[in-house]
PDB file of C-alpha atoms and ligand atoms in Angstrom:
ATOM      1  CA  UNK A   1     119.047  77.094 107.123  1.00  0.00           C
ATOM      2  CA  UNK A   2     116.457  78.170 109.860  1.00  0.00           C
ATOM      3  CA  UNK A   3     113.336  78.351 107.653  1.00  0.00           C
ATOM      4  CA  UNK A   4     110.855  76.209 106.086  1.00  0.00           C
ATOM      5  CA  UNK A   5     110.215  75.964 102.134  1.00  0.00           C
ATOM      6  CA  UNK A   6     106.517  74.840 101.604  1.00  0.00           C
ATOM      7  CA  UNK A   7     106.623  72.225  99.177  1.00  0.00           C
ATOM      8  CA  UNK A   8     106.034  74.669  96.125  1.00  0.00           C
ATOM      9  CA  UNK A   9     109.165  76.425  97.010  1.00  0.00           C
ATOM     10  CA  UNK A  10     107.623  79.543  99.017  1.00  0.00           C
ATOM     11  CA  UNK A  11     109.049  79.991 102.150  1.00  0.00           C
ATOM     12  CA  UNK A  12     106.505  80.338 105.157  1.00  0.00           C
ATOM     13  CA  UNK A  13     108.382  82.346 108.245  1.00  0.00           C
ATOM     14  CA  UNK A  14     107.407  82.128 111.660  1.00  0.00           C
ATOM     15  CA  UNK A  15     109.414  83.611 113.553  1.00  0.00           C
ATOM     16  CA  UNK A  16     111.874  86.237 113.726  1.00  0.00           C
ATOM     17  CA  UNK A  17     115.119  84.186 113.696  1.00  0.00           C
ATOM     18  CA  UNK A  18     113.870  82.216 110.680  1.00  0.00           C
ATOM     19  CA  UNK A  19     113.320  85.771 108.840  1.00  0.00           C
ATOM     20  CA  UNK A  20     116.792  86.663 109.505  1.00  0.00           C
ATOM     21  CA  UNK A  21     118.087  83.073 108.292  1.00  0.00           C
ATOM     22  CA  UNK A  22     115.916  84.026 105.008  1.00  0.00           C
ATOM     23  CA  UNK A  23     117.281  87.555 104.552  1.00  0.00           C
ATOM     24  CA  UNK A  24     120.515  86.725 104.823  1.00  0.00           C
ATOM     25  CA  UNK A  25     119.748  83.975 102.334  1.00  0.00           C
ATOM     26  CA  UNK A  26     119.537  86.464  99.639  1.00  0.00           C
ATOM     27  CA  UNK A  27     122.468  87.722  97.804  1.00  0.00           C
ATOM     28  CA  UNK A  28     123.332  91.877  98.519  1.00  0.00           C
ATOM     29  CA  UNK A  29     123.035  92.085  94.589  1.00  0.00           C
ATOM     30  CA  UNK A  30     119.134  91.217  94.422  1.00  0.00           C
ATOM     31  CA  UNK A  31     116.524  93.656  94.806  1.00  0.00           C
ATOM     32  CA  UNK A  32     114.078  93.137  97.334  1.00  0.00           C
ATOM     33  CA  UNK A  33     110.276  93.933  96.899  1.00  0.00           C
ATOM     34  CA  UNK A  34     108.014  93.658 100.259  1.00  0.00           C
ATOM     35  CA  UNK A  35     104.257  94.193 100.396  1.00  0.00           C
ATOM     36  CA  UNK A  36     103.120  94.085 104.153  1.00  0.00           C
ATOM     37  CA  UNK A  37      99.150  93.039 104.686  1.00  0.00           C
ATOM     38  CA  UNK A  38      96.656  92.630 107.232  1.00  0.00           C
ATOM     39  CA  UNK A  39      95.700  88.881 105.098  1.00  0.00           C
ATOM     40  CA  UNK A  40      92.183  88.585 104.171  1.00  0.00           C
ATOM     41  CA  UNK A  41      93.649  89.603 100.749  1.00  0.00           C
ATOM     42  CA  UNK A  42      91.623  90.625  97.608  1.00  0.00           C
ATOM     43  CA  UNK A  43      92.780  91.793  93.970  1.00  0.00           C
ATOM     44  CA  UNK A  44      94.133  95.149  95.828  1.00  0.00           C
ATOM     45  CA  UNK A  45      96.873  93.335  97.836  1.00  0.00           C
ATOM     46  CA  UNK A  46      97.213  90.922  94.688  1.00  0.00           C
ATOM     47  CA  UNK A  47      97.893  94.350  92.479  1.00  0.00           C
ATOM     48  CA  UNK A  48     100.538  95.091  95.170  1.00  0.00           C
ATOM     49  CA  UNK A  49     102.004  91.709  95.171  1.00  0.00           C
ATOM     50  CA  UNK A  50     101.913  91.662  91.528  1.00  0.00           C
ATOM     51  CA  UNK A  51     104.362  94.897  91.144  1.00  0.00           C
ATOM     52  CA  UNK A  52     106.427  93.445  93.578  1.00  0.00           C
ATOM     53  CA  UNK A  53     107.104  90.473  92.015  1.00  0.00           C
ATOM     54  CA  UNK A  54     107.327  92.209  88.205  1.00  0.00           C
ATOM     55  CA  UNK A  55     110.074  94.877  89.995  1.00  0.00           C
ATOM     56  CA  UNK A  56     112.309  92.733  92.294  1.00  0.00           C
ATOM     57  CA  UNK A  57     114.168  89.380  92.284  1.00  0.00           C
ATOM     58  CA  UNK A  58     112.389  88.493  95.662  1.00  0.00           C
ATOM     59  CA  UNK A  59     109.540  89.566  97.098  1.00  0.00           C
ATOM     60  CA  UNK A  60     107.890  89.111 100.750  1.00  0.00           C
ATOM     61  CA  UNK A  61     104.605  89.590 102.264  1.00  0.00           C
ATOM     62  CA  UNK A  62     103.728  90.140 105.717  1.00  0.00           C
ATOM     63  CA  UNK A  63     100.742  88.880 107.157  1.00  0.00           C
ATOM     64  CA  UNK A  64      99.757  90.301 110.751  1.00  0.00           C
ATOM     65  CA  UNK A  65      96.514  91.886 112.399  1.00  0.00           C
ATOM     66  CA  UNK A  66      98.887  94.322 113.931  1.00  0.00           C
ATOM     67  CA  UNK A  67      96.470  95.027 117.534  1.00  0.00           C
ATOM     68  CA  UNK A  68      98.218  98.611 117.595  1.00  0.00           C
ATOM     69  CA  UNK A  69      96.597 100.198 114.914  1.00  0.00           C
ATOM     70  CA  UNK A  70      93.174  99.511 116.259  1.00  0.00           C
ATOM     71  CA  UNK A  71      91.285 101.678 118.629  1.00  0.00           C
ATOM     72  CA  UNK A  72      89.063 100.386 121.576  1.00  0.00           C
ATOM     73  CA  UNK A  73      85.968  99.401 120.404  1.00  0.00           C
ATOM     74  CA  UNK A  74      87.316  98.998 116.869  1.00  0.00           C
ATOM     75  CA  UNK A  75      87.142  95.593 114.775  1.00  0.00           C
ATOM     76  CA  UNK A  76      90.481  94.150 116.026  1.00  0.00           C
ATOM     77  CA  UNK A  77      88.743  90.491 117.176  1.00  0.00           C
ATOM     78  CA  UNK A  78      86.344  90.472 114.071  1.00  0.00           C
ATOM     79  CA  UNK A  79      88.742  91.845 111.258  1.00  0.00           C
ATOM     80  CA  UNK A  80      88.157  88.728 108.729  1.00  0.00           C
ATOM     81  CA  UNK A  81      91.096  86.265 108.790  1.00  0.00           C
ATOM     82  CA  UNK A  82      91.568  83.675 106.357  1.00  0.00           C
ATOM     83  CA  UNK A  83      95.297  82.557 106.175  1.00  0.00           C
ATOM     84  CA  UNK A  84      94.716  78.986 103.934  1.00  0.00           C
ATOM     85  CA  UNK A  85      93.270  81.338 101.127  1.00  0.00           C
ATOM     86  CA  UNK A  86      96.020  84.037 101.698  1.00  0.00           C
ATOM     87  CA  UNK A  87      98.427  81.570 100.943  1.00  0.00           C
ATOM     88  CA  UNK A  88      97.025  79.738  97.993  1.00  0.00           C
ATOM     89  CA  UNK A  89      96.627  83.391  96.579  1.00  0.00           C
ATOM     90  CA  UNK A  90     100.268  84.258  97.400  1.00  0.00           C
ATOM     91  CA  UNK A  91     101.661  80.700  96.051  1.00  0.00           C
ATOM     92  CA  UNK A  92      99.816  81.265  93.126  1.00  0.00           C
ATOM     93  CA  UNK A  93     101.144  85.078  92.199  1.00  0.00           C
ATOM     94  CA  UNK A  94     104.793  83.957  92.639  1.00  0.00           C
ATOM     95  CA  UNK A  95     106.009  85.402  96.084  1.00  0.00           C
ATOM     96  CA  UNK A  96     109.104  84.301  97.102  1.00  0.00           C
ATOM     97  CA  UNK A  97     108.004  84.601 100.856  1.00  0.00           C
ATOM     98  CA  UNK A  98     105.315  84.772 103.761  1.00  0.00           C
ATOM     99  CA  UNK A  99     105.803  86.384 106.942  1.00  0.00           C
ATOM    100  CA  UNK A 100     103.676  85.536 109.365  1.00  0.00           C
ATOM    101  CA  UNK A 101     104.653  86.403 112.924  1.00  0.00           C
ATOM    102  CA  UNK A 102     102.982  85.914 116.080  1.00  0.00           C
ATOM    103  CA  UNK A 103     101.769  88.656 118.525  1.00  0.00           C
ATOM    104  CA  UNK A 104     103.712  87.572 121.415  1.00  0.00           C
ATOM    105  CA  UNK A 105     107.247  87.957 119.114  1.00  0.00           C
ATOM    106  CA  UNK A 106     106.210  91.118 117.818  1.00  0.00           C
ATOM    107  CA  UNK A 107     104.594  93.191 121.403  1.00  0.00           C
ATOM    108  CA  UNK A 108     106.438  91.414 123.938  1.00  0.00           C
ATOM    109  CA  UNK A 109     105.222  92.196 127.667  1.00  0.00           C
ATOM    110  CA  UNK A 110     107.654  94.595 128.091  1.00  0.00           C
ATOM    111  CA  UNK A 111     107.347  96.160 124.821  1.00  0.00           C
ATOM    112  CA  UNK A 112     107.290 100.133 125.215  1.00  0.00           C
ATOM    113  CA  UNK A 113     108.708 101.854 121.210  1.00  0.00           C
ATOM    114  CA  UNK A 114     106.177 103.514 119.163  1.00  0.00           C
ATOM    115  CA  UNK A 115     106.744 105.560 116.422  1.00  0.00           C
ATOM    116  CA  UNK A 116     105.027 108.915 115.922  1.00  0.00           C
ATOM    117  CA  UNK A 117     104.748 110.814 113.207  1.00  0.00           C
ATOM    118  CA  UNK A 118     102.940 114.467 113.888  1.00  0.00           C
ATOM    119  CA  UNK A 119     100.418 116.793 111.965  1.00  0.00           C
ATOM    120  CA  UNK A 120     100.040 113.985 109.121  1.00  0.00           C
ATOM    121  CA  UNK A 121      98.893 111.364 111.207  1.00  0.00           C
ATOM    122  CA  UNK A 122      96.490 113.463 113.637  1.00  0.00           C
ATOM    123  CA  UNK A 123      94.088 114.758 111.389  1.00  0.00           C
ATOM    124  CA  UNK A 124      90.989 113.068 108.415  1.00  0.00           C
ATOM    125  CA  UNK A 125      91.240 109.437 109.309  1.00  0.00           C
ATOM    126  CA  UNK A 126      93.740 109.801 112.252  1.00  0.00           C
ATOM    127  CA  UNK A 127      91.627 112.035 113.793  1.00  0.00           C
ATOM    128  CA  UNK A 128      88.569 109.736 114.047  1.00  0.00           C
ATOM    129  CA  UNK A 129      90.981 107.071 114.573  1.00  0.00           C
ATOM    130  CA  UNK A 130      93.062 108.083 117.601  1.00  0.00           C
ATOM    131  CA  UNK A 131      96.370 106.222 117.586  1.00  0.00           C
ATOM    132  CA  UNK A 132      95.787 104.472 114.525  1.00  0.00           C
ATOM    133  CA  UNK A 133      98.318 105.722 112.244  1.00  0.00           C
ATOM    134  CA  UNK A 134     100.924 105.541 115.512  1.00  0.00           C
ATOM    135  CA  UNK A 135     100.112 101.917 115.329  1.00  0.00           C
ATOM    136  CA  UNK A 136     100.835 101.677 111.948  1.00  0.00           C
ATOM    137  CA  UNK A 137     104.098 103.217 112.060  1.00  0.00           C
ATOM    138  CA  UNK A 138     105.316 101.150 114.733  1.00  0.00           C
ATOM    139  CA  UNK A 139     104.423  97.942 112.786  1.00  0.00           C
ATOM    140  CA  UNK A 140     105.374  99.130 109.370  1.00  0.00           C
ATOM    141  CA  UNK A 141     108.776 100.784 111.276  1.00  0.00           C
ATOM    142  CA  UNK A 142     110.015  97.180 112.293  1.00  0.00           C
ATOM    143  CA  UNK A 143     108.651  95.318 109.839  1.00  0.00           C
ATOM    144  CA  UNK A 144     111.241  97.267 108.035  1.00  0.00           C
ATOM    145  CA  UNK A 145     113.656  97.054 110.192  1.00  0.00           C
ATOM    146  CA  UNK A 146     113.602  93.100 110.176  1.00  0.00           C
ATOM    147  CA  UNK A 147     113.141  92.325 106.325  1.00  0.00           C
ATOM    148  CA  UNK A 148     115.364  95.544 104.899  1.00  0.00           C
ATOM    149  CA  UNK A 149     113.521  95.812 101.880  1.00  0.00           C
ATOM    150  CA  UNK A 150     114.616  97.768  98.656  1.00  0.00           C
ATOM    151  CA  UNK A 151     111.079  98.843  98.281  1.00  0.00           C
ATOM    152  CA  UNK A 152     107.221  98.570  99.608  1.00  0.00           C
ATOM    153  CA  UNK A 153     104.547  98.454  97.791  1.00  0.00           C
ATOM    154  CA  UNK A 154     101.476 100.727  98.866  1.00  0.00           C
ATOM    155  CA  UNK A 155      97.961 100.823  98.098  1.00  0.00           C
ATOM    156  CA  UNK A 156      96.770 104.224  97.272  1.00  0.00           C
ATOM    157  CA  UNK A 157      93.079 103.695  98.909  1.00  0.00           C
ATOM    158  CA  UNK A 158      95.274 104.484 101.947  1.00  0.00           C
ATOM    159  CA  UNK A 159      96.229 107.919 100.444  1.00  0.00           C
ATOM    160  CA  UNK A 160      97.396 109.273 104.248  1.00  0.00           C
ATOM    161  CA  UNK A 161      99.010 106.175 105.231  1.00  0.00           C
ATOM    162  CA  UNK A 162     100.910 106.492 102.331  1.00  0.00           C
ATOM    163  CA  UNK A 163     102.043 109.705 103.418  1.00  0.00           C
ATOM    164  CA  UNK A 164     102.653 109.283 106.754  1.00  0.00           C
ATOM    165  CA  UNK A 165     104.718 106.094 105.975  1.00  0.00           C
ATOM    166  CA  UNK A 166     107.149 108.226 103.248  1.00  0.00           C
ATOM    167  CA  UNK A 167     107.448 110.621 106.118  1.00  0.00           C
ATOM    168  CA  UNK A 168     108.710 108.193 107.957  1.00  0.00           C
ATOM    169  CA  UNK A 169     111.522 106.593 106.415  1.00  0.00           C
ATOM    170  CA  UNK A 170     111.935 109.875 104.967  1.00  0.00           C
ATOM    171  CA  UNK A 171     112.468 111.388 108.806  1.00  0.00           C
ATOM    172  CA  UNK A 172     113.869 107.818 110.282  1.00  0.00           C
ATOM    173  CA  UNK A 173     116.123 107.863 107.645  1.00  0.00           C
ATOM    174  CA  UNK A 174     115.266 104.377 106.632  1.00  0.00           C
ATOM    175  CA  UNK A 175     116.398 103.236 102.951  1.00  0.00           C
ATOM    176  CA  UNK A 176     113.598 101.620 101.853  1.00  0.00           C
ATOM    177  CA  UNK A 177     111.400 103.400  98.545  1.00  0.00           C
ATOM    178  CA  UNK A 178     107.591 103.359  98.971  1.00  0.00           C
ATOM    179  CA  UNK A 179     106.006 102.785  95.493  1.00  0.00           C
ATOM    180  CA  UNK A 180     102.130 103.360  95.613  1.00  0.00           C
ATOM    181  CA  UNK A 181     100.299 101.507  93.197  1.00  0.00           C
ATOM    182  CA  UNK A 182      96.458 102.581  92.118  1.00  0.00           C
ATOM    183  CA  UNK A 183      93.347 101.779  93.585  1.00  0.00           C
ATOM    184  CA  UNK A 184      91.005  98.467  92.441  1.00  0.00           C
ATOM    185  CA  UNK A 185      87.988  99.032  92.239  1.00  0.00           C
ATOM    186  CA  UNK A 186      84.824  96.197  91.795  1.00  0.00           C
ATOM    187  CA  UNK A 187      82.950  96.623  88.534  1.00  0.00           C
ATOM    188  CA  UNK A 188      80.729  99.428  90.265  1.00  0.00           C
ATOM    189  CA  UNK A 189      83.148 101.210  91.679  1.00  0.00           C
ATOM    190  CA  UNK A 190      83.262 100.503  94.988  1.00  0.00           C
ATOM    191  CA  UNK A 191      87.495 100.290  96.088  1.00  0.00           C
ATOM    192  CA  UNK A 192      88.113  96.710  97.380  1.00  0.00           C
ATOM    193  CA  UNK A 193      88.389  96.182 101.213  1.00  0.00           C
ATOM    194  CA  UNK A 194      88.882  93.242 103.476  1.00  0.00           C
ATOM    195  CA  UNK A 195      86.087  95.575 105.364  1.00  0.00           C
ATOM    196  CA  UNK A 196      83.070  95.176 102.460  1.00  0.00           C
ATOM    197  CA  UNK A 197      82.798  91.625 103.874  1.00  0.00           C
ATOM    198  CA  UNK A 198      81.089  93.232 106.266  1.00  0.00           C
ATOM    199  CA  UNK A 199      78.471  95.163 104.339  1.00  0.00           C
ATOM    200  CA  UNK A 200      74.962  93.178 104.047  1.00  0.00           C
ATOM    201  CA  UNK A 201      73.781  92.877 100.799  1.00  0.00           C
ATOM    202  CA  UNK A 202      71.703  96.217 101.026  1.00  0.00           C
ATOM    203  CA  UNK A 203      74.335  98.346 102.156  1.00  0.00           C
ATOM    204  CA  UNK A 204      76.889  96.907  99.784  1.00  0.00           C
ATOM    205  CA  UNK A 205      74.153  98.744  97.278  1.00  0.00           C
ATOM    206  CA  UNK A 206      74.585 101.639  99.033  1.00  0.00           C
ATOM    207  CA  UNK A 207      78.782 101.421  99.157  1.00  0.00           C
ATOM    208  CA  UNK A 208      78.547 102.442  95.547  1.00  0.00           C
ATOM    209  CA  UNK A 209      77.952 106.354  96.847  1.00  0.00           C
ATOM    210  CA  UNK A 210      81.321 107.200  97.855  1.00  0.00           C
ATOM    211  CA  UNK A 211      82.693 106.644  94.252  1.00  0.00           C
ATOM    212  CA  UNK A 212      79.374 108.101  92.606  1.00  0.00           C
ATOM    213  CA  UNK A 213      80.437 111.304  94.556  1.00  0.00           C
ATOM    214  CA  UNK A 214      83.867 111.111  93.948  1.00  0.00           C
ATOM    215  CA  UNK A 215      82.806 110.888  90.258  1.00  0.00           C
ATOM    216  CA  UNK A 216      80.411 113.760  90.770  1.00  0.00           C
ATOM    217  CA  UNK A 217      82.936 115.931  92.182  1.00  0.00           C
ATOM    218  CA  UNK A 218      85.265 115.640  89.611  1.00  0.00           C
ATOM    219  CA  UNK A 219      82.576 116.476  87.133  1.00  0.00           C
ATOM    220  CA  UNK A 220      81.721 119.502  88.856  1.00  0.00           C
ATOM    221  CA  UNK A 221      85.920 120.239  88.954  1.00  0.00           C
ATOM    222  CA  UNK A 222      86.284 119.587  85.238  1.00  0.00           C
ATOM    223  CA  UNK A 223      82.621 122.193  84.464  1.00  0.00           C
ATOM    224  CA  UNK A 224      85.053 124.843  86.490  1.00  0.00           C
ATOM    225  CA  UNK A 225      83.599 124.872  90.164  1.00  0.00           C
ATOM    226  CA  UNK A 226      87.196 125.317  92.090  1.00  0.00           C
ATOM    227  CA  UNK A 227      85.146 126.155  95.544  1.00  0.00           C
ATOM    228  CA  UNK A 228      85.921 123.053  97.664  1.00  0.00           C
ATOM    229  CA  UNK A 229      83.119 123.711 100.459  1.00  0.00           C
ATOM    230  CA  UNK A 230      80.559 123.724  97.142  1.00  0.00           C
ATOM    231  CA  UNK A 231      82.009 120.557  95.888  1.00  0.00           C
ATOM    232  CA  UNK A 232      82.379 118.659  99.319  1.00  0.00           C
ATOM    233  CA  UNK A 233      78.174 119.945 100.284  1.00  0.00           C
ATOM    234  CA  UNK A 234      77.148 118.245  96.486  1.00  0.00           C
ATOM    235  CA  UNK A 235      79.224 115.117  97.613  1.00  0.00           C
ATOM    236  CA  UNK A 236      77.861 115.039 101.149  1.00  0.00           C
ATOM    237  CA  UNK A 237      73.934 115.803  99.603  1.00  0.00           C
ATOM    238  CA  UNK A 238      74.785 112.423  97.354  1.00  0.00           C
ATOM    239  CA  UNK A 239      76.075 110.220 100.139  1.00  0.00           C
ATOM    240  CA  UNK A 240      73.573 111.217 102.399  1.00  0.00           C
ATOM    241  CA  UNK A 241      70.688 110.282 100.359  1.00  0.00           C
ATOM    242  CA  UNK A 242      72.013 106.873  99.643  1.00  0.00           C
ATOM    243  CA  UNK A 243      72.252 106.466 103.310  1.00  0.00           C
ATOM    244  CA  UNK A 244      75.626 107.482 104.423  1.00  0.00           C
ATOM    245  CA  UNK A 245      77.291 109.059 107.240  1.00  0.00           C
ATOM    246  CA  UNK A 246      79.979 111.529 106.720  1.00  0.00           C
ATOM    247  CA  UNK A 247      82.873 110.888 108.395  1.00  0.00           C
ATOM    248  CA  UNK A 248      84.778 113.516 106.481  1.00  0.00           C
ATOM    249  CA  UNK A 249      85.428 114.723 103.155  1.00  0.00           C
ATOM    250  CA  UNK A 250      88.221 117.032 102.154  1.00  0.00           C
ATOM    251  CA  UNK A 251      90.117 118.513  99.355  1.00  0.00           C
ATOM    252  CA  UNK A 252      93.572 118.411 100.079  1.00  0.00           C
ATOM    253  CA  UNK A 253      97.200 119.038  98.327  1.00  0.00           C
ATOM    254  CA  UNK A 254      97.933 115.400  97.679  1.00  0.00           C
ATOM    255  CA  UNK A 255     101.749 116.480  98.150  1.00  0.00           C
ATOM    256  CA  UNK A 256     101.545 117.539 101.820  1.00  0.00           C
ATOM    257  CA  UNK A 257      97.716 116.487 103.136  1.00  0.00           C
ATOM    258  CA  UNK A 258      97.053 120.451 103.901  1.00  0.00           C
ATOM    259  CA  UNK A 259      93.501 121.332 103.371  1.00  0.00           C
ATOM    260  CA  UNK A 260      92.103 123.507 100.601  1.00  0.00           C
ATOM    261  CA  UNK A 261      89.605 125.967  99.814  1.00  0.00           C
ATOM    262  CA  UNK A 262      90.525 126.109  96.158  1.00  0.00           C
ATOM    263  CA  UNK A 263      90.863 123.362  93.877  1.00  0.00           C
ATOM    264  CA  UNK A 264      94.505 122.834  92.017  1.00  0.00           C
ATOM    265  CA  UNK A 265      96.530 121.052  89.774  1.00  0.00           C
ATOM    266  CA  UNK A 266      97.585 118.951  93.115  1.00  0.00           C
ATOM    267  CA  UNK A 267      94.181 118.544  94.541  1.00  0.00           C
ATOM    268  CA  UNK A 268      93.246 115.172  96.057  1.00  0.00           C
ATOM    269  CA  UNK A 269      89.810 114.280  97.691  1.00  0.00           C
ATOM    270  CA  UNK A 270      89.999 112.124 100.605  1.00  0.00           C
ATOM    271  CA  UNK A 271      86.972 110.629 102.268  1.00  0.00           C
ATOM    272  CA  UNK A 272      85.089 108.364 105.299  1.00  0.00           C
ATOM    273  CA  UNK A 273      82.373 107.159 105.359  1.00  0.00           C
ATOM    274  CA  UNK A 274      80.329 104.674 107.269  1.00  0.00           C
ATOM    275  CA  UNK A 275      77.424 102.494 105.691  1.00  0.00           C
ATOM    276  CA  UNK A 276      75.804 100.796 108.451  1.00  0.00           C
ATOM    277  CA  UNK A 277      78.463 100.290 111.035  1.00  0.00           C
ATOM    278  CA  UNK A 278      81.358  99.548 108.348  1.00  0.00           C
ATOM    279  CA  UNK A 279      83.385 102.479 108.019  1.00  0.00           C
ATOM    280  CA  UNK A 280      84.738 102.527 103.912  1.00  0.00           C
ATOM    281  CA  UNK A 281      87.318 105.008 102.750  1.00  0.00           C
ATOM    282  CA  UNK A 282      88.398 106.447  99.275  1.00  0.00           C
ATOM    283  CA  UNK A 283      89.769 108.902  97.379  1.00  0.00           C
ATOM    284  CA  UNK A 284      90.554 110.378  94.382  1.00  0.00           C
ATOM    285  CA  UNK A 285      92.950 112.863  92.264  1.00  0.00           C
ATOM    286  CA  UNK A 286      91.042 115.944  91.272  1.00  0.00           C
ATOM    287  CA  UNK A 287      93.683 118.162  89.660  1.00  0.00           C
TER     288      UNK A 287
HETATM  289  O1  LIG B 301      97.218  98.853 105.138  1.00  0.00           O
HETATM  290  C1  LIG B 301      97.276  97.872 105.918  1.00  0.00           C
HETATM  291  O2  LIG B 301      96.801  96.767 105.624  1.00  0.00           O
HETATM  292  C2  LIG B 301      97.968  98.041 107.264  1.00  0.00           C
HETATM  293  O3  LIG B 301      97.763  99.308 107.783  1.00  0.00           O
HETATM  294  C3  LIG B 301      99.483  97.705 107.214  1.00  0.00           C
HETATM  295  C4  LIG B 301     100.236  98.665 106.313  1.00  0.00           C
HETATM  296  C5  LIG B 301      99.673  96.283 106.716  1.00  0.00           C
HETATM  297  C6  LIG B 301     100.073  97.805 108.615  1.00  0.00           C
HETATM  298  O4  LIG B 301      99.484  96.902 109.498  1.00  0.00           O
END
């Protein structure tokens, strides 16, 4: 066998030849559950990994900055890495195995596929974000294409990238079932990041405004206002006096990501926003 079993019986993969040892390891009659990650991971990514491991015999988690998904001048060199605690945390919620790849195996020099997916991925956070969602694609793409998963699991903080990742094993034809699993919040509200490590103590205060106004709007929803550019000004007025900057915020059908003027039965808000120079997203059903 060409992997290695820590001694508490997870395995830790390398490489990609060691992955393939592993997946051919498990018997075509178990289902398999992966959850990939950037690391850094918090109760969100546990949440994931928890599902994962409730739902399927075996269940794998990536770990990889993928350098794609980031723009120039984005946090790619500081985004907070700490892979001792990510495996303690993984050993400890029963995951079968760790995926860990390096750069090098993944982008080769001569490396030249990307995977686009268009309209979906161009505008709200892909439109501040130019290339991002391509690079997530890409990553996500192979990483299902090496570990052939049953299912992934999803955090639904990422509303869009959830979409734009069903639309792509929906178009790529790729048999693997994306199952989204809720947003964690901290005790305040605020929806848990591997980014708030960057908020000072001040802003972190100040975080608290994007689910105050997600709150507020859905107040204003269930008193009957249905006039999206009225509810998205009240949010902005709330965010902006607790020191925000609007990246955007829109009301959207949460089935297809178009834009609305009305509010539905399938209306999502989706929101950016940065506090100080960290840039925090959320969301939240409003139908
Ligand atoms: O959501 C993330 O952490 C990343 O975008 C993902 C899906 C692991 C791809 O790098």
């Amino acid at each position: 066998m060409d992997f290695t079993l820590s001694s508490q019986g997870m395995v830790m993969i390398n490489n990609i030849s060691q992955l393939h040892s592993y997946r051919e390891s498990i018997s075509p009659t178990q289902k398999v559950g992966f959850v990939p990650t950037m690391g850094f991971l918090h109760a969100g990514h546990l949440s994931l990994v928890d599902s994962s491991v409730k739902e399927n015999d075996k269940t794998i988690v990536s770990i990889f900055v993928n350098p794609t998904q980031f723009g120039r001048g984005e946090d790619f060199t500081s985004y907070p890495r700490d892979t001792k605690a990510d495996i303690a945390m993984l050993l400890d919620h029963g995951v079968d195995a760790v995926f860990i790849p390096l750069a090098e195996e993944i982008y080769p020099p001569d490396y030249r596929t990307f995977v686009e997916i268009s309209d979906l991925s161009e505008k709200y956070c892909g439109a501040s974000r130019p290339g991002h969602f391509r690079g997530v694609a890409t990553i996500v793409c192979k990483l299902l294409n090496l570990i052939h998963p049953h299912f992934m699991y999803m955090g639904e903080k990422d509303f869009q990238q959830c979409l734009v990742l069903e639309q792509m094993c929906r178009d790529l034809h790729l048999p693997t079932t994306i199952k989204r699993c809720p947003i964690v919040r901290e005790e305040d509200g605020l929806a848990l990041s591997s980014r708030n490590t960057y908020l000072s103590a001040q802003q972190r205060g100040y975080a608290t405004c994007l689910y105050q106004s997600l709150l507020l709007a859905k107040e204003l929803v269930k008193n009957g206002v249905r006039d999206t550019e009225a509810l998205v000004e009240s949010m902005r007025q709330l965010i902006v006096n607790n020191q925000g900057v609007v990246d955007y915020i829109v009301f959207v059908d949460e089935r297809n990501l178009a834009e609305q003027v009305s509010v539905d039965e399938h209306s999502r808000v989706l929101m950016a926003v940065r506090v100080g120079s960290t840039r925090l997203i959320d969301n939240m059903r409003m139908g």
